[in-house]
C-alpha angles and dihedrals in degrees: 000000000000136000138203117234128222097272087051096255115152112237119221112267121265127195133219111196120197113198111233123254105236101152093275134057120257093245087051097059114120106187135192122194116219129182113222094213090063097046102059123219127345089262087070099044095080092071089054092046090048087051090052093048093047091057099049102268117142100179135052122197117199126199114232116315094199128111109278131235125242095281092063093228113141089223093057100074120197094199123357094210094053117083114217120279089230094066100077105343141293090264095062123097124240092249093051090045088054092050094047087052094048094047091053094048092051092047088054092046091059085053092058094252116127125205132204128178140211116258115202113200107154105065147014129209116281091238095046109139090211089066091053088057093044108028091164090071084078132051109268136167094269105045091034102032091165080076094065094087091047086049090052093049089047093054085049092057096046092047091052095050092053093045101042095115087068090068094047095264118137095203091237107120104193102155146005097271095054086047093053084051092057093044091046089057093045099050103037097039119013101034090054088056091070099053096216092173085075087080093062113031134064117259097243094196090054095044093048089050091051097050093046090056088052096049094045088052098045106025108163139148109255137181109204129157089224093059087058095061124115119259099254089046090056093047086050094048093048094047090056105034110019106051135102097213107212101133116171091007096101141339111285092003093131101090139168127238100245093207096052091046089048094058085054098059123093109239120247139164089229106070086199090065091052095044088051090057092044090051086054089050093048091044091051087048094050099043095080094044089055092046091050090045088052092055088046093054085050089054091045093049096050095043086052091047092051095049095048091048088049095047095045116017104025118105090221094044132094094257095220093187126194110029110248143148094274091040102037126190086258128357116254122263094213138057109227125205143146125230127183088345096308127111122231132188117191124189120246125234125245143127141270122228107244086355120163107253090204092064119074100227091199091071091050135069091266099111087050090054093047091236094137122091100219136223102205093197100058129067114213110242117231112215104156124207101310142002095276090062096068108359099174098057094043089055094042089057095039084058092051093046092049093054092050089048092053097055102030133059096224151001131248101202107217118216092359098169090063092047112101106243095232089054093048090049096052094045095048093047088052088057096047095051086068097034109026094187091052107159108224121199126172144208099215129167110175100144094234140059092227091060088042089057093053093057096042096046094041095044098034090236107184098201135009116213117246123186119223094195092064108072112101099218146015093264092053089048093054087044093059093040093053090044097049091041090067112203129049121227106273093031117163089213099069092042099053090045096050119093091220092066096041112107120234095221098046114156109253129165129219091266101032117162125208110228116217120202124214118258139213119273107270116243139206097211108203122190089209133001130200087258093054130089112240124257092261089057102038101033128348129304087244093067092059093089100044094045087053093049091048093049090046090053092052116107099234137073110296135205147169139192128253105264097041095084089040088057097238112186097215142024118269115238109240088206108041106031122081102164119124126249114264117220107228134168117223130178089242091065089067087058083046094053091046094048096047093052095043088051093058090044085054095062095105088050090088094159124078141183119193119190133176131204106180103288098356122095121198121186126181121192113192135181104228092211103049096017088226114148155143131246126208123198113185120181138202105179147329136040113287135181118220118188117213123181134221140171096200124032119195142160112264136181125196150147093033095288131100105275129229129231110292108273133176132238112240116230135207118326092358095308113156134231131201105230145119118247120200116197100237094179147338125217130199125196113287091344101080097170117154094248139146112247111191086168091066097068148359132209129221131176129231143155132231134161089294093058130247119358140174123231117210111208113200114207131212091257086075088087133186115302094023125135136199121196127189136183113227118213103184125212086197085080090066090047088051092052089049091048089051089044090057091043090055103031090093127036102226090194086079095050109123092216088058092063088084119085086199087058089048088048088057098046097042106031140005118145116238090252093055090044091053095047091048107040102001097248135122127230116263120294128208124189113249088013116055138211127345111244090229131039092211129071091285089064093064093035093049091049094048096040097093087039088059093049097049090035090230097177090167092060116122087246089060094043089050094051094048089049097057149339095246094123091061092054092046090059091051096044096053090053090052090051093048088045096058097034097048099024092235102158096227093151094118098057090037086060093047094050089049086051097048094040096049086061094043090053088062095063117112104270095238091059090046098098091050097046095036087054094044095047098044087044096055094043089053092049089054088052090048090050089049091051089048088052095049091052094046090235096132094115097039123103124263094264093054089047090049090052088051093052086046088056094050086051098051096035118078151112116277127182113250099016142057140102097311135041096226106033137063098236119163111257136195113249115220088221144334132279100357101041102043115096139053118338093349095060111074117043125181101221093041090052097047099040088055098083089153095061100062113002096044093046100045096249089137095152088054094049088045090052092053095043092054097042092057091041089056089057096054111144131161084003092294138107118224122256092211106045098190092194082292090293101111109352123183126222106199098120120097093185101044090080091053097051085050097056086046090053091049088053093048090049095055095043093049110026121083088240090066123176088340081085087072089072100049110122123222133173122248120236088208118048090203135347100296121098117249130167122268090242089053109118090227087063114103094006096111117078126204140167126235091249091052086053091056092047095048090049091054099044087048090053099042089049096039139255119242120166142122121239115267109250091011113185140073096312088061093040121001090193105044122097119233090254090053092067094061112096118207125173129165142154128242105223092198091066102012090234123142115231130194152147134051137237092270100058137043113219098175131071090273085075104142105148115203112249105173124099088256102046104020107146096017115112114220089220114016090170091193122172119043109341113208096231093049092053091048091051094048084050093051090048088051091049094053096046090048089055090045088052093054085053089052087242105117108070097206131075099200146293131309111225125190093263104021147012115247119203119215090242092053093054093044089054095044091053089050094050097050104034104088091037095060103031111036115090108205130195092230140008097052094170090073088058136052094250136155102205091197089069100051104103116251137204109205103317097333135082110263110250086231096057104053131060090032139101126263114248091216141009119227102355117184083246099045096195085069087065087069100048114112111239132159098246092101090071091067085052096051089054105049100036110023093158088074092071143071109232095227090050090049090050095054093046093051095051086056093047091050090048098044110026110024110103131179094268102025145306129332109228093224139031101263089223089062113111091231092052112125110183088193116031113194105191 
């Protein structure tokens, strides 16, 4: 999956993977590998399959069933389309063989045994006839000439091996001294005879001769700059511009372009002088090539030595013995043959230690460097990048893959890491077209999880094979089991994805989207594969049972190989051995049957905990819903004491075996659970009978701070290789049932106290500064983490959100919750304080929380993080649903619902502030946490610009309260920006009043009250424009209607507003200069525009005042003059009033000025007729507009693209260049008064804004190309 963003950029690819439906879940797979050559004909296979079914296997993996090459290795395919002769007999045709194989697989499918097969896509047998017909299917010396030097080296090695005796070497390499002698002769004498450097360097003699001939034929005096270069410069220039680069493709294939070299040579009448210079240049060219060649030789010699040492001296090597034709010094890298009189050499396949699987080593110099560990019986196939590169090969292997997919339920991709990804994609897709639910597993050794992920994602691999026999110690064994098992006991992930834990009343918007997190690569965890040595070889035979048990308890697909259950002492040789399997019955198979069936039964136990105590491995599997589970204890040596906790001890029986005393499974890091364990079975090494072994352990009782516990004492009789398995029936499940019963006993949606959005604000939100102001309490603090951002439930839920997504159970918050239940008490106590402080009548909800939290406190502590999260989240979801219902937003989309919840977060009662100096009325915070209390809480501009918080969310009463509160403090024809609960409001904002009038208009148009609101009466805080204290008897004595308020505002602006702020000086604003306290606003009756402000104050929302020693008192954006959004808001108000007049609602006709009466219609039309002319900046036709071309920003000699076809930010600023700055304020104007603008001009402007100002999180406030732009403004 990928997408293209709005700018046309392609995203990275992402992948969704859907597990195949093959009759069993992928984690239930219990697989057994079998090698067909050791099974006989198909007529005998049934008995092996019956044995597999009998012992709990539900899937069989077959090594390749194709005709084998001359080496007899199953993985060296003579012909991928030919089934092996041994399947049904030589006399049978291929179609009959396919039919017989298909019939057998279908029969097993009906029995519940599914079958997958190896597919070999990388190579073909060296004697394959098909390769003789199509030699270009491999890498040969013609289609891959870079291999010629590797072939020459290969020939040299073979010839040296055959002629060693001529150097006094016997061919018997018995020790490293003899090995060093052989290697020394090869390097110092034999290899030099082959002059392999000739594949890489320039032939100096030939080059000199060719240049001499050129000079003699075109000798002329030249005066070129190139000939004056220094020697080093000439060498560099020739290397970069004058070479035919065919290194390695043939002897003397690296050549110089004569004409380029000719221009470099300085003219001299004596050709010998010129040739001497050329010789110096050629030697300079060759020197680094010789140096690299010498380093390559060192690599070659080291790789040869290492390989010979392994093959002839190493204890774990094949010990090939004396060098002979059959066992050469080193096996050839090439398969040689002759066809139609032509000789071919095709490179063989192999692998590179720590090689990059994303690089095709056949296309590098790896063969020359002898880095490839070769498979001499397999020719590497040459696919190219896409089918058209080698169509015959792609189609041949597609047919092979389709045939296998038609019969088998899945593929095991052999050597997947060496398979080009496009090839594997093509062939897997071909298989999935005929079998949609093809189960694909892979043998993949990339060396990194990141590269594993590339293959898994792009190929749709369902499971990667992981080998249980490989870990080098118990710790690594546990690490891998833990990693493959996925989620730890107590995980958030399994809880939030399980329907059992999903609340019925969860908050979901109309357009809710379910987010799916990434998951770990799924594994097929095999205790042993056919490529591995047996436990007796790799470890000890005593490890057989513990290893099998650990694998069985791992939450993944699991598997084994034929011979493991049969207790083979050594790995069978795939190539050399032909003896058929013998069906044997071992006591170990009884253990295998039990463990395989238990693995399937544990599929719902999706949480795992793995712990190690020295040589003791303990694994717990648990169902997060029922808390039922299983405990494995596998011992290697010693006497160990394991402590398990319990609250209630009881006798129990289970599993058909006499039960032990109830014991508890220990959880992560010593965490205790309250559960009953019943001994299912005990196993002893190589005597895995289902017996009761009292001598394995004892149980003692004790108590600690968590309560009563039981201690399991493992005795010395629990010997290396022994295993204990318990079934766990948890009493916690009953507690969880009680917990959810208390949660759902009462429908909190019906609680009377929750019908108040203010109460919901208290319960869910409240910033720390609001909390401290209201009830003298801080937000919740956690060591090594800090304080929650909110004091209500959202504080905890926001803090733990990422932890839940990442399932980070080791986070300090999770550690804190496991350590105690203090958070639950905190939530109860804060609500009790609010209840008493503000008389909120929250008793019903507090009692409900106490009831639920009391049950939550009884949950075992290692499960607390999960269940505290689940319960608080579920309660919070119900509270969110209640808020949505109170605002009547149930059918709105998620965005509107989120606005509603944001309004709940920002609106509430806070002590010492609000909308009224004498009453506790919920007020809107301008922002949390900095603008939340006292005079900094409620801002006129911020309230009225936030249409989405009240009017879009149906919170009409809150909108009404805020409008009337600000109307009540009208003074000088303005409303304050800082309300300060109407105590000491500050009137330093020019735009707040216009946003207020827009809000009144929107309220009348949207609320049920409609235009009746215009005639609502309120009392004024100030009886005139002078300041008086709120306790003054004259306060709130003058009554006014909303419509009178509107008229007063318009009259004041029309006639002019001029005053100095009350209490002007540093006590009011420490950063403002004296001039900044002067407020002047007037109307230009030539245009109808309202002007205001000066260069020392900032009366619009862009109101950052300089506060450093350099810029103190200098606003960053004065925006004095006629600001575009203010003119648009004025126009919107006039348009609305004109409409009201037509309906005979607005009682005033206009405004009486000193010299004339201006109707609202005249004012409206005056602005309409002048706006475009004065505000638009065109790219041409400047005469039609009021433009100063010198102020339009330029790039070079041209106008900057972000400075034309835009609207001015202001008109007639005190600094005129600022009018022409690109800012986003015109977008407000577009929204409130679209009739002012020409559509085509708006479209041009918006395109420029999108390209220049739009960012990932919002708008830039200035064009970044503007000289005044500062991306980081440090005040």
